[in-house]
């Protein structure tokens, strides 16, 4: 294998990209409607490498990643092994990285992850799987181990296909911002964003290891073929930087621009910030729908820092929107139409306003009252994402049911469980506790990660979160009997990155939907990582609606963990007065047990959306909760 820099033919790669789609992308990018399809495509490439090597009597060397992203791909490889006879007997693997200081059996160790997600399910030879070893040696010993890892890759003939995910810090492997392009396998300090993103897995930020061992950027660039996979809106921004901005140490994934055979494989949500999707008029001539005009004109308004109604023809031309004017319209009429379009998304009546002209309102008023069903993946999601709207629906006489699909117990901090145990002991329940929890209490106290996964501990945590959610909902005027907790089995029997959806999950959601028969539905997770509880919850609700058509032709999507909706994505904005904002703040304060709760952030997000509407020249509100309409036929 030559040195990566000798093998670069960046100019040619640029050319290829130019042919593919547009002049913005510096790496070939394939976009698929959803992650499963994308993962299958990569699995096919891997399978074909393995098989062709088998025919030649040679080995295939794979570079593997961990995390949520490769899971659908590993599941497909396992399926190919089980159902289509794909053998891994000639495969050698090298993993990208491993946390420092974790025992191989720690639930979050990448060694265990690989066993559970792939190695235990295929016929890969013992001794053919390699994971960097990051455990407690002296600095010098660690350095030697890292060098030996590099040597082992070379001895195996180099990596044929390298799989990568991308962190929100822009890392590949654990090459955090600042990692040089020439870096090799070494010990690194994890970025704060990386540790924050792992904090739910580790039951809190402070439990996330500070360091790890990772292959270097230079090591990765030596692979013959590189696939970087990314799913969900959470990755969209960093994907765009890696693909479209000049390469830099700030986002180490951008160094893939210099690889001769690297490809990004994305779902639509992760690709959503690429210029060709976000600003398609800059890339190609397009057919202008109303929504596209709204997007383009609000973008021009932001770019020129002028409210919509003040845009003039020159602003359109200078923003690359000359063809909109050329189509026979002028800026004046376009401005007014777009302004009205935005104005019509605003309503204080999320369930429709009775006896009002409803032609331009986001939601029809009949029937009234409605039966609104609001789905949360984890019980707190809807309160955080749309607490003020829930309050309004209730105040406006609708029948409101909040459905928590999972118990959310994985997000409850160990300290909360210990606090409850202490309370129960104080009121004389010691015996009951020891009977139920045995030595798990002591193990929890010393931060044993396995103890946190014990079913009895999780049951206790479910009870804590449930009580908090009931309390929080009551602050928004929602009684306990309006809350339904489904505790879906995929969550109870899994953990983050280890969720397996079965028919039992589908049946439970479909049955509930049939019983409730709502005519107003809210759900989050449409652009979430499909492996996250939110992503899975959305897919379950969508499948249930396909099975049991509801009596409305659309549902409303709110954002919970993902980046807030941009004005052009919004179909309904519910203004929040200062008093209601305070009410929501009060409700959210009652949720304390959850790791990484986005209370403050979500209250600020509500303010930011209102500020964005204000900047477009619309009315100035304290805050807003916003929703996107999704047609049932599109689910
Ligand atoms: C994991 C790794 C990381 C992850 C990245 C994305 O081995 O090297 O770079 O690929 O942090 O993580 P997920 O897939 O969990 O979003």
XYZ file of C-alpha atoms and ligand atoms in Angstrom:
651
model
C 0.000 0.000 0.000
C 1.293 3.435 -0.835
C 1.134 6.444 1.401
C -2.318 8.022 1.261
C -1.040 11.331 0.017
C 0.680 9.665 -2.915
C -2.534 8.015 -3.880
C -4.681 11.130 -3.754
C -6.214 12.335 -6.969
C -8.300 14.973 -5.434
C -8.767 16.903 -8.652
C -10.231 13.869 -10.353
C -12.460 13.206 -7.382
C -13.689 16.778 -7.616
C -14.476 16.177 -11.250
C -16.462 13.068 -10.451
C -18.455 14.940 -7.849
C -19.091 17.750 -10.308
C -20.579 15.217 -12.678
C -22.620 13.678 -9.950
C -24.576 16.621 -8.703
C -23.144 19.978 -7.997
C -20.152 22.111 -7.498
C -20.418 22.285 -3.730
C -19.614 18.725 -2.710
C -15.989 17.713 -2.420
C -16.665 14.072 -1.615
C -18.997 11.679 -3.450
C -22.267 11.528 -1.539
C -25.087 9.018 -1.904
C -28.408 9.923 -0.315
C -31.066 7.310 0.478
C -34.623 7.883 1.712
C -33.861 6.000 4.888
C -30.988 4.421 6.773
C -32.018 0.787 6.274
C -31.772 1.069 2.510
C -28.442 2.884 2.729
C -27.021 0.289 5.094
C -28.090 -2.543 2.759
C -26.208 -0.930 -0.110
C -22.970 -0.860 1.913
C -23.588 -4.402 3.152
C -23.810 -5.548 -0.472
C -20.395 -4.006 -1.199
C -18.877 -5.668 1.838
C -20.425 -9.023 0.980
C -19.182 -8.807 -2.565
C -15.633 -8.037 -1.363
C -15.734 -10.988 1.030
C -17.050 -13.344 -1.639
C -14.647 -12.257 -4.341
C -11.753 -12.699 -1.929
C -13.052 -16.157 -1.057
C -12.974 -17.082 -4.727
C -9.375 -15.888 -4.901
C -8.509 -17.723 -1.673
C -7.623 -14.441 0.000
C -8.650 -12.573 3.127
C -10.837 -9.480 3.299
C -9.787 -6.846 5.829
C -12.492 -4.625 7.267
C -12.071 -1.520 9.389
C -15.070 -1.321 11.713
C -16.843 1.397 13.645
C -19.097 1.250 16.697
C -21.903 3.565 17.864
C -25.487 3.749 16.635
C -24.680 4.334 13.005
C -23.328 0.960 11.842
C -26.004 -1.070 13.661
C -28.395 -1.431 10.676
C -25.421 -2.445 8.555
C -24.281 -5.088 11.051
C -27.836 -6.415 11.254
C -27.894 -6.753 7.487
C -24.517 -8.537 7.484
C -25.839 -10.956 10.091
C -28.918 -11.549 7.918
C -26.710 -12.192 4.892
C -24.754 -14.691 6.965
C -27.849 -16.475 8.274
C -30.062 -16.393 5.231
C -27.705 -16.129 2.279
C -24.740 -18.131 3.453
C -22.257 -15.266 3.637
C -19.258 -16.645 5.499
C -16.880 -14.445 7.466
C -14.245 -17.155 7.760
C -11.812 -15.212 5.564
C -12.470 -11.857 7.261
C -10.081 -9.986 9.538
C -11.324 -6.853 11.298
C -9.735 -3.820 12.909
C -11.890 -1.550 15.005
C -11.338 2.157 15.001
C -11.270 2.871 18.685
C -11.958 2.008 22.307
C -12.577 4.012 25.474
C -9.804 4.077 28.068
C -10.198 2.247 31.298
C -13.258 0.127 30.544
C -13.274 -3.551 31.209
C -14.018 -5.550 28.027
C -17.327 -6.557 29.605
C -18.420 -3.052 30.521
C -21.777 -2.448 28.799
C -20.308 0.524 26.926
C -16.973 -1.015 25.940
C -16.548 -1.278 22.203
C -15.220 -4.806 22.667
C -18.559 -5.862 24.096
C -20.433 -3.799 21.535
C -18.737 -5.633 18.669
C -19.426 -9.018 20.213
C -23.083 -8.215 20.736
C -23.675 -6.437 17.452
C -21.696 -8.640 15.069
C -18.984 -11.061 16.093
C -21.175 -13.399 18.185
C -23.583 -13.794 15.274
C -21.257 -14.648 12.385
C -18.539 -17.231 11.769
C -15.598 -14.897 12.116
C -12.502 -16.699 13.370
C -11.360 -16.164 16.913
C -8.231 -14.067 16.849
C -9.228 -12.385 13.614
C -10.957 -9.484 15.335
C -8.836 -6.612 16.593
C -9.848 -3.751 18.856
C -7.361 -1.176 20.118
C -6.456 -1.853 23.708
C -6.818 1.175 25.913
C -6.446 -0.291 29.353
C -4.307 1.058 32.158
C -0.684 0.719 31.049
C 2.049 3.307 31.319
C 2.194 5.918 28.581
C 5.120 4.133 27.003
C 3.392 0.760 27.006
C 0.320 2.316 25.447
C 2.446 3.897 22.753
C 3.963 0.496 21.971
C 0.530 -1.079 21.809
C -0.620 1.615 19.384
C 2.418 1.075 17.176
C 1.806 -2.681 17.280
C -1.808 -2.099 16.189
C -0.610 -0.121 13.183
C 1.900 -2.837 12.345
C -0.780 -5.503 12.586
C -2.923 -3.623 10.053
C 0.035 -3.454 7.683
C 0.820 -7.146 8.238
C -2.779 -7.986 7.319
C -2.216 -6.197 4.001
C -3.988 -2.965 4.913
C -7.702 -2.261 5.235
C -9.859 -3.003 2.190
C -13.050 -1.323 3.368
C -13.142 1.135 6.259
C -16.504 1.976 7.843
C -16.894 5.264 9.640
C -19.538 7.167 11.519
C -19.172 10.855 12.254
C -19.452 12.511 15.636
C -21.115 15.867 16.140
C -17.603 17.182 16.852
C -16.776 16.165 13.280
C -14.589 13.294 14.418
C -13.906 10.099 12.540
C -12.770 7.384 14.905
C -12.044 9.504 17.940
C -9.968 11.995 15.964
C -11.319 15.051 17.662
C -10.904 18.614 16.379
C -7.222 19.417 16.151
C -6.122 15.928 15.092
C -3.596 16.253 12.279
C -4.133 14.560 8.941
C -0.965 12.573 9.531
C -2.039 11.257 12.953
C -1.657 7.537 13.699
C -3.143 5.209 16.317
C -2.747 6.920 19.690
C -4.357 7.938 22.962
C -6.599 11.000 22.651
C -8.655 13.213 24.934
C -12.337 13.162 24.048
C -14.065 16.359 23.034
C -16.748 17.767 25.311
C -19.436 17.283 22.630
C -18.438 13.643 22.258
C -18.674 13.127 25.999
C -21.998 14.943 26.159
C -23.380 12.736 23.385
C -22.274 9.650 25.302
C -23.587 10.843 28.650
C -26.948 9.067 28.406
C -25.165 5.771 27.648
C -22.920 6.234 30.655
C -25.598 7.528 33.013
C -24.166 11.017 33.173
C -21.431 13.189 31.677
C -19.004 12.578 34.513
C -19.006 8.831 33.969
C -17.916 9.138 30.345
C -14.209 8.292 30.012
C -12.034 11.290 29.290
C -9.665 9.500 26.972
C -9.660 6.763 24.351
C -7.392 5.047 21.853
C -8.140 5.660 18.205
C -6.709 4.927 14.807
C -5.348 8.181 13.412
C -6.646 10.142 10.457
C -3.553 9.004 8.563
C -4.319 5.369 9.406
C -7.893 5.753 8.156
C -6.843 7.456 4.927
C -4.739 4.426 4.008
C -7.787 2.190 3.588
C -8.574 1.266 -0.020
C -12.220 2.242 0.265
C -13.924 4.352 2.934
C -17.653 4.546 3.608
C -18.757 7.218 6.047
C -22.341 6.586 7.151
C -24.600 9.095 8.877
C -28.267 9.082 9.818
C -30.583 11.658 11.295
C -30.851 15.414 11.419
C -28.394 15.607 14.309
C -25.551 14.906 11.867
C -26.701 17.204 9.048
C -24.654 20.241 9.979
C -21.365 18.471 10.524
C -21.866 16.380 7.376
C -22.263 19.556 5.347
C -19.074 21.029 6.809
C -17.117 17.849 6.083
C -18.398 17.621 2.513
C -18.585 21.246 1.429
C -16.149 23.321 3.472
C -12.399 23.323 2.877
C -10.713 20.446 4.677
C -9.483 21.318 8.138
C -8.485 19.901 11.481
C -11.602 21.445 12.988
C -13.769 18.745 11.402
C -11.466 15.811 10.843
C -14.008 14.019 8.615
C -13.234 16.734 6.047
C -9.838 15.081 5.486
C -11.717 12.396 3.568
C -11.886 14.961 0.763
C -8.334 13.974 -0.095
C -9.060 10.239 -0.187
C -9.306 8.825 -3.693
C -12.092 6.401 -2.890
C -14.170 7.739 0.001
C -17.935 8.013 -0.102
C -20.549 9.432 2.251
C -23.685 7.307 2.499
C -26.505 9.280 4.114
C -30.182 9.177 4.842
C -32.208 12.223 3.795
C -32.189 13.775 7.255
C -28.386 13.637 7.545
C -28.036 15.030 4.015
C -30.584 17.757 4.715
C -28.085 20.611 5.134
C -26.165 19.932 1.915
C -26.599 22.805 -0.494
C -28.249 20.603 -3.103
C -31.027 19.768 -0.656
C -31.224 22.879 1.425
C -30.756 25.500 -1.280
C -31.441 23.522 -4.474
C -31.977 26.684 -6.515
C -28.260 27.433 -6.117
C -27.367 24.116 -7.706
C -29.860 23.566 -10.471
C -32.930 25.037 -12.062
C -35.911 23.806 -10.099
C -39.667 23.829 -10.339
C -40.909 26.327 -7.796
C -43.499 25.004 -5.371
C -45.049 27.264 -2.763
C -42.993 25.644 -0.049
C -39.800 26.054 -2.044
C -40.558 29.740 -2.589
C -41.099 30.128 1.134
C -37.766 28.480 1.792
C -35.867 30.535 -0.782
C -37.392 33.864 0.111
C -36.921 33.406 3.854
C -33.321 32.482 3.111
C -32.899 35.660 1.020
C -34.406 37.628 3.882
C -31.853 36.163 6.318
C -28.999 36.665 3.899
C -29.822 40.318 3.236
C -30.895 40.906 6.842
C -34.130 42.460 5.585
C -37.663 41.515 6.563
C -39.523 39.753 3.751
C -41.688 42.730 2.888
C -38.627 44.913 2.271
C -36.925 42.666 -0.302
C -36.473 44.255 -3.738
C -35.688 42.772 -7.158
C -31.939 43.265 -6.644
C -32.075 41.229 -3.423
C -33.679 38.391 -5.363
C -31.066 38.575 -8.111
C -28.155 38.791 -5.710
C -29.467 35.778 -3.780
C -29.534 33.623 -6.916
C -33.321 33.887 -7.154
C -33.409 35.829 -10.390
C -35.415 33.138 -12.155
C -38.269 33.594 -9.674
C -38.599 37.165 -10.880
C -38.020 36.146 -14.487
C -41.043 33.857 -14.215
C -43.176 36.978 -14.552
C -43.559 37.805 -10.875
C -42.071 40.786 -9.136
C -40.551 41.069 -5.713
C -43.571 42.963 -4.368
C -46.082 40.212 -5.126
C -43.657 37.460 -4.128
C -42.961 39.204 -0.834
C -46.628 39.546 0.006
C -47.496 35.971 -0.936
C -44.620 34.622 1.159
C -45.351 36.900 4.086
C -48.961 35.687 4.076
C -47.826 32.114 3.816
C -45.755 32.512 6.965
C -48.471 34.492 8.673
C -50.932 31.661 8.083
C -48.755 29.187 9.957
C -49.357 31.152 13.170
C -52.321 30.067 15.238
C -53.230 30.132 18.879
C -55.672 27.300 18.085
C -53.659 24.137 17.469
C -56.856 22.066 17.324
C -58.544 24.502 14.920
C -60.561 27.630 15.745
C -64.316 27.024 15.929
C -66.543 29.312 13.860
C -63.638 31.028 12.097
C -62.808 31.136 8.420
C -60.491 28.195 8.271
C -59.291 28.296 4.703
C -55.856 29.488 5.694
C -55.616 27.946 9.133
C -53.161 25.084 9.718
C -55.756 22.816 11.358
C -59.452 22.409 10.595
C -61.810 23.186 13.451
C -64.203 20.310 12.864
C -64.930 18.132 14.614
C -64.744 20.023 17.845
C -63.643 19.058 20.393
C -60.997 16.763 18.978
C -59.322 13.775 20.469
C -55.654 14.721 20.449
C -53.112 11.972 21.009
C -49.596 13.147 21.699
C -46.893 10.531 21.416
C -43.586 10.659 23.264
C -40.783 8.155 22.782
C -39.691 8.673 26.396
C -42.331 9.999 28.794
C -40.915 13.510 29.129
C -40.500 14.215 25.395
C -43.876 15.816 24.679
C -43.732 18.035 27.769
C -40.339 19.354 26.717
C -41.192 19.574 23.022
C -44.737 20.985 23.136
C -45.784 21.581 26.736
C -47.453 24.946 26.080
C -49.423 23.560 23.131
C -50.618 20.661 25.267
C -51.859 23.191 27.781
C -53.662 25.147 25.056
C -55.319 22.067 23.587
C -56.644 21.187 26.996
C -57.794 24.757 27.726
C -59.579 24.871 24.376
C -61.693 21.905 25.334
C -60.021 19.087 23.424
C -59.728 15.620 24.805
C -55.982 15.148 25.277
C -54.141 11.870 25.785
C -50.377 11.732 26.290
C -48.894 8.413 25.291
C -45.399 7.496 26.457
C -44.237 4.628 24.296
C -41.336 3.660 26.529
C -40.652 3.904 30.223
C -37.603 6.128 29.619
C -35.899 4.440 32.572
C -32.500 4.399 30.851
C -32.385 8.174 31.153
C -32.973 8.259 34.905
C -29.840 8.932 36.892
C -28.584 6.275 39.321
C -28.519 8.917 42.058
C -32.283 9.289 41.762
C -32.775 5.561 42.238
C -30.463 5.623 45.248
C -32.376 8.580 46.677
C -35.648 6.687 46.405
C -34.103 3.583 47.954
C -32.931 5.709 50.877
C -36.447 7.129 51.300
C -38.012 3.692 51.223
C -35.546 2.434 53.817
C -36.334 5.406 56.054
C -40.016 4.513 55.985
C -39.273 0.921 56.947
C -39.096 -0.809 53.561
C -35.527 -2.092 53.990
C -36.464 -5.719 53.816
C -38.540 -5.308 50.712
C -35.680 -3.406 49.064
C -33.054 -6.024 49.846
C -35.428 -8.721 48.690
C -36.031 -6.988 45.371
C -32.669 -5.461 44.642
C -30.169 -7.674 46.488
C -26.611 -6.407 46.118
C -27.535 -4.075 43.275
C -27.890 -1.205 45.698
C -24.237 -1.441 46.756
C -23.183 -1.939 43.157
C -25.140 1.129 42.078
C -23.411 3.095 44.806
C -20.001 2.332 43.354
C -21.155 3.193 39.836
C -21.331 -0.377 38.505
C -22.740 0.166 35.013
C -24.167 -3.349 34.826
C -26.188 -2.813 38.013
C -27.914 0.153 36.380
C -29.292 -2.252 33.777
C -30.784 -4.672 36.291
C -34.528 -5.039 35.578
C -35.513 -4.288 39.187
C -33.393 -1.137 39.221
C -34.927 -0.128 35.923
C -38.411 -0.728 37.311
C -37.647 1.642 40.153
C -36.356 4.237 37.718
C -39.487 3.891 35.572
C -41.567 4.622 38.659
C -39.500 7.731 39.436
C -39.816 9.125 35.924
C -43.497 8.282 35.757
C -44.162 10.178 38.994
C -42.237 13.191 37.745
C -44.042 13.199 34.405
C -47.424 12.973 36.126
C -46.433 15.914 38.310
C -45.085 17.921 35.374
C -48.159 17.239 33.221
C -50.414 18.357 36.060
C -48.673 21.743 35.964
C -49.909 21.966 32.374
C -53.465 21.076 33.330
C -53.277 17.419 32.305
C -54.682 14.883 34.760
C -53.011 11.590 35.498
C -55.777 9.617 33.790
C -54.920 11.340 30.517
C -51.458 9.730 30.578
C -50.767 6.314 29.143
C -47.487 4.515 29.692
C -46.948 1.677 27.246
C -43.510 0.527 28.491
C -42.836 -1.053 25.114
C -40.804 -4.249 25.276
C -38.109 -3.181 22.778
C -36.971 -0.600 25.326
C -37.441 -2.678 28.472
C -35.414 -5.562 27.087
C -32.782 -3.381 25.417
C -30.492 -0.512 26.121
C -29.168 2.355 24.024
C -27.890 0.946 20.724
C -29.275 -2.471 21.596
C -32.935 -2.097 20.775
C -34.659 -4.841 18.819
C -38.192 -4.054 17.735
C -40.524 -7.047 17.591
C -44.151 -7.707 16.647
C -45.112 -7.160 20.285
C -44.081 -3.493 19.999
C -45.991 -3.040 16.758
C -49.078 -4.717 18.125
C -49.118 -2.624 21.301
C -48.974 0.670 19.390
C -51.509 -0.390 16.760
C -53.914 -1.615 19.428
C -53.647 1.625 21.358
C -54.219 3.684 18.238
C -57.277 1.653 17.383
C -58.665 2.090 20.890
C -58.008 5.820 21.069
C -59.031 6.524 17.469
C -57.638 10.073 17.507
C -58.334 12.805 14.978
C -55.371 14.940 15.959
C -51.950 13.326 16.327
C -48.603 14.736 17.422
C -45.368 12.779 17.335
C -41.610 13.465 17.397
C -38.689 11.610 15.853
C -39.353 11.980 12.121
C -35.753 13.032 11.513
C -34.122 11.354 14.507
C -31.374 8.764 14.338
C -33.416 5.671 13.402
C -31.666 3.643 16.117
C -32.619 6.088 18.891
C -35.761 5.604 21.008
C -37.247 8.654 19.237
C -36.467 7.277 15.775
C -37.897 3.878 16.661
C -40.990 5.439 18.250
C -41.709 7.430 15.116
C -41.403 4.349 12.932
C -43.735 2.418 15.241
C -46.375 5.163 15.194
C -46.078 5.503 11.406
C -46.497 1.743 10.981
C -49.511 1.734 13.307
C -51.150 4.554 11.354
C -50.563 2.663 8.116
C -52.254 -0.337 9.666
C -55.073 1.534 11.330
C -55.825 4.660 9.287
C -56.773 7.565 11.539
C -59.584 9.965 10.732
C -57.333 12.801 9.647
C -55.140 13.030 6.576
C -52.101 14.396 8.399
C -50.154 14.232 11.618
C -48.120 16.966 13.318
C -44.423 16.405 14.002
C -42.643 18.254 16.753
C -38.900 18.242 17.336
C -37.565 17.055 20.611
C -33.863 16.231 20.603
C -33.193 17.228 17.039
C -32.380 20.735 15.883
C -35.473 22.963 16.041
C -37.516 23.434 12.878
C -36.393 26.244 10.574
C -39.121 28.779 9.684
C -39.500 27.368 6.172
C -40.108 23.885 7.580
C -42.895 25.053 9.864
C -46.559 24.458 9.025
C -48.019 25.469 12.366
C -46.553 27.857 14.941
C -48.290 28.198 18.249
C -47.354 31.480 19.940
C -46.476 31.303 23.619
C -47.087 34.298 25.846
C -44.622 35.161 28.631
C -47.079 33.698 31.143
C -47.370 30.415 29.238
C -43.614 30.266 28.812
C -43.277 30.517 32.570
C -45.928 27.840 32.983
C -43.952 25.514 30.721
C -40.758 26.370 32.595
C -42.474 25.459 35.843
C -43.681 22.145 34.395
C -40.208 21.280 33.141
C -38.632 22.100 36.480
C -40.589 19.208 37.904
C -38.551 16.830 35.751
C -35.286 16.356 37.566
C -34.415 12.704 37.354
C -33.469 12.634 33.714
C -29.870 12.663 32.493
C -29.192 15.380 29.900
C -32.649 16.889 30.121
C -32.925 19.735 27.644
C -35.094 21.997 29.838
C -33.186 25.229 29.447
C -32.277 24.504 25.876
C -35.850 23.779 24.882
C -37.181 26.939 26.528
C -34.521 28.898 24.640
C -35.328 27.078 21.396
C -38.940 28.227 21.761
C -37.668 31.784 22.095
C -35.321 31.442 19.118
C -38.082 30.310 16.773
C -40.144 33.335 17.770
C -37.099 35.539 17.153
C -36.657 33.993 13.695
C -40.268 34.864 12.816
C -39.668 38.364 14.114
C -36.597 38.750 11.893
C -38.665 37.792 8.864
C -40.861 40.762 9.705
C -43.739 38.807 11.219
C -45.248 39.446 14.628
C -42.914 39.435 17.630
C -43.885 36.829 20.218
C -42.185 35.766 23.438
C -41.778 32.194 22.220
C -43.335 29.625 19.895
C -43.804 25.887 19.679
C -43.720 24.778 16.091
C -44.850 21.796 14.060
C -44.459 20.253 10.654
C -47.401 18.646 8.889
C -46.798 15.172 7.476
C -49.424 13.662 5.219
C -50.595 10.252 6.359
C -50.108 8.932 2.814
C -46.392 9.816 3.088
C -45.838 7.760 6.240
C -17.047 4.737 16.875
C -16.412 5.920 16.330
C -17.099 7.234 16.318
C -18.570 7.146 15.941
C -19.213 8.525 15.986
C -20.690 8.472 15.690
O -16.229 3.620 16.724
O -15.323 5.830 15.908
O -16.430 8.072 15.426
O -18.682 6.622 14.657
O -19.026 9.081 17.242
O -21.350 7.799 16.716
P -22.880 7.343 16.545
O -22.873 6.371 15.424
O -23.227 6.706 17.829
O -23.643 8.556 16.222
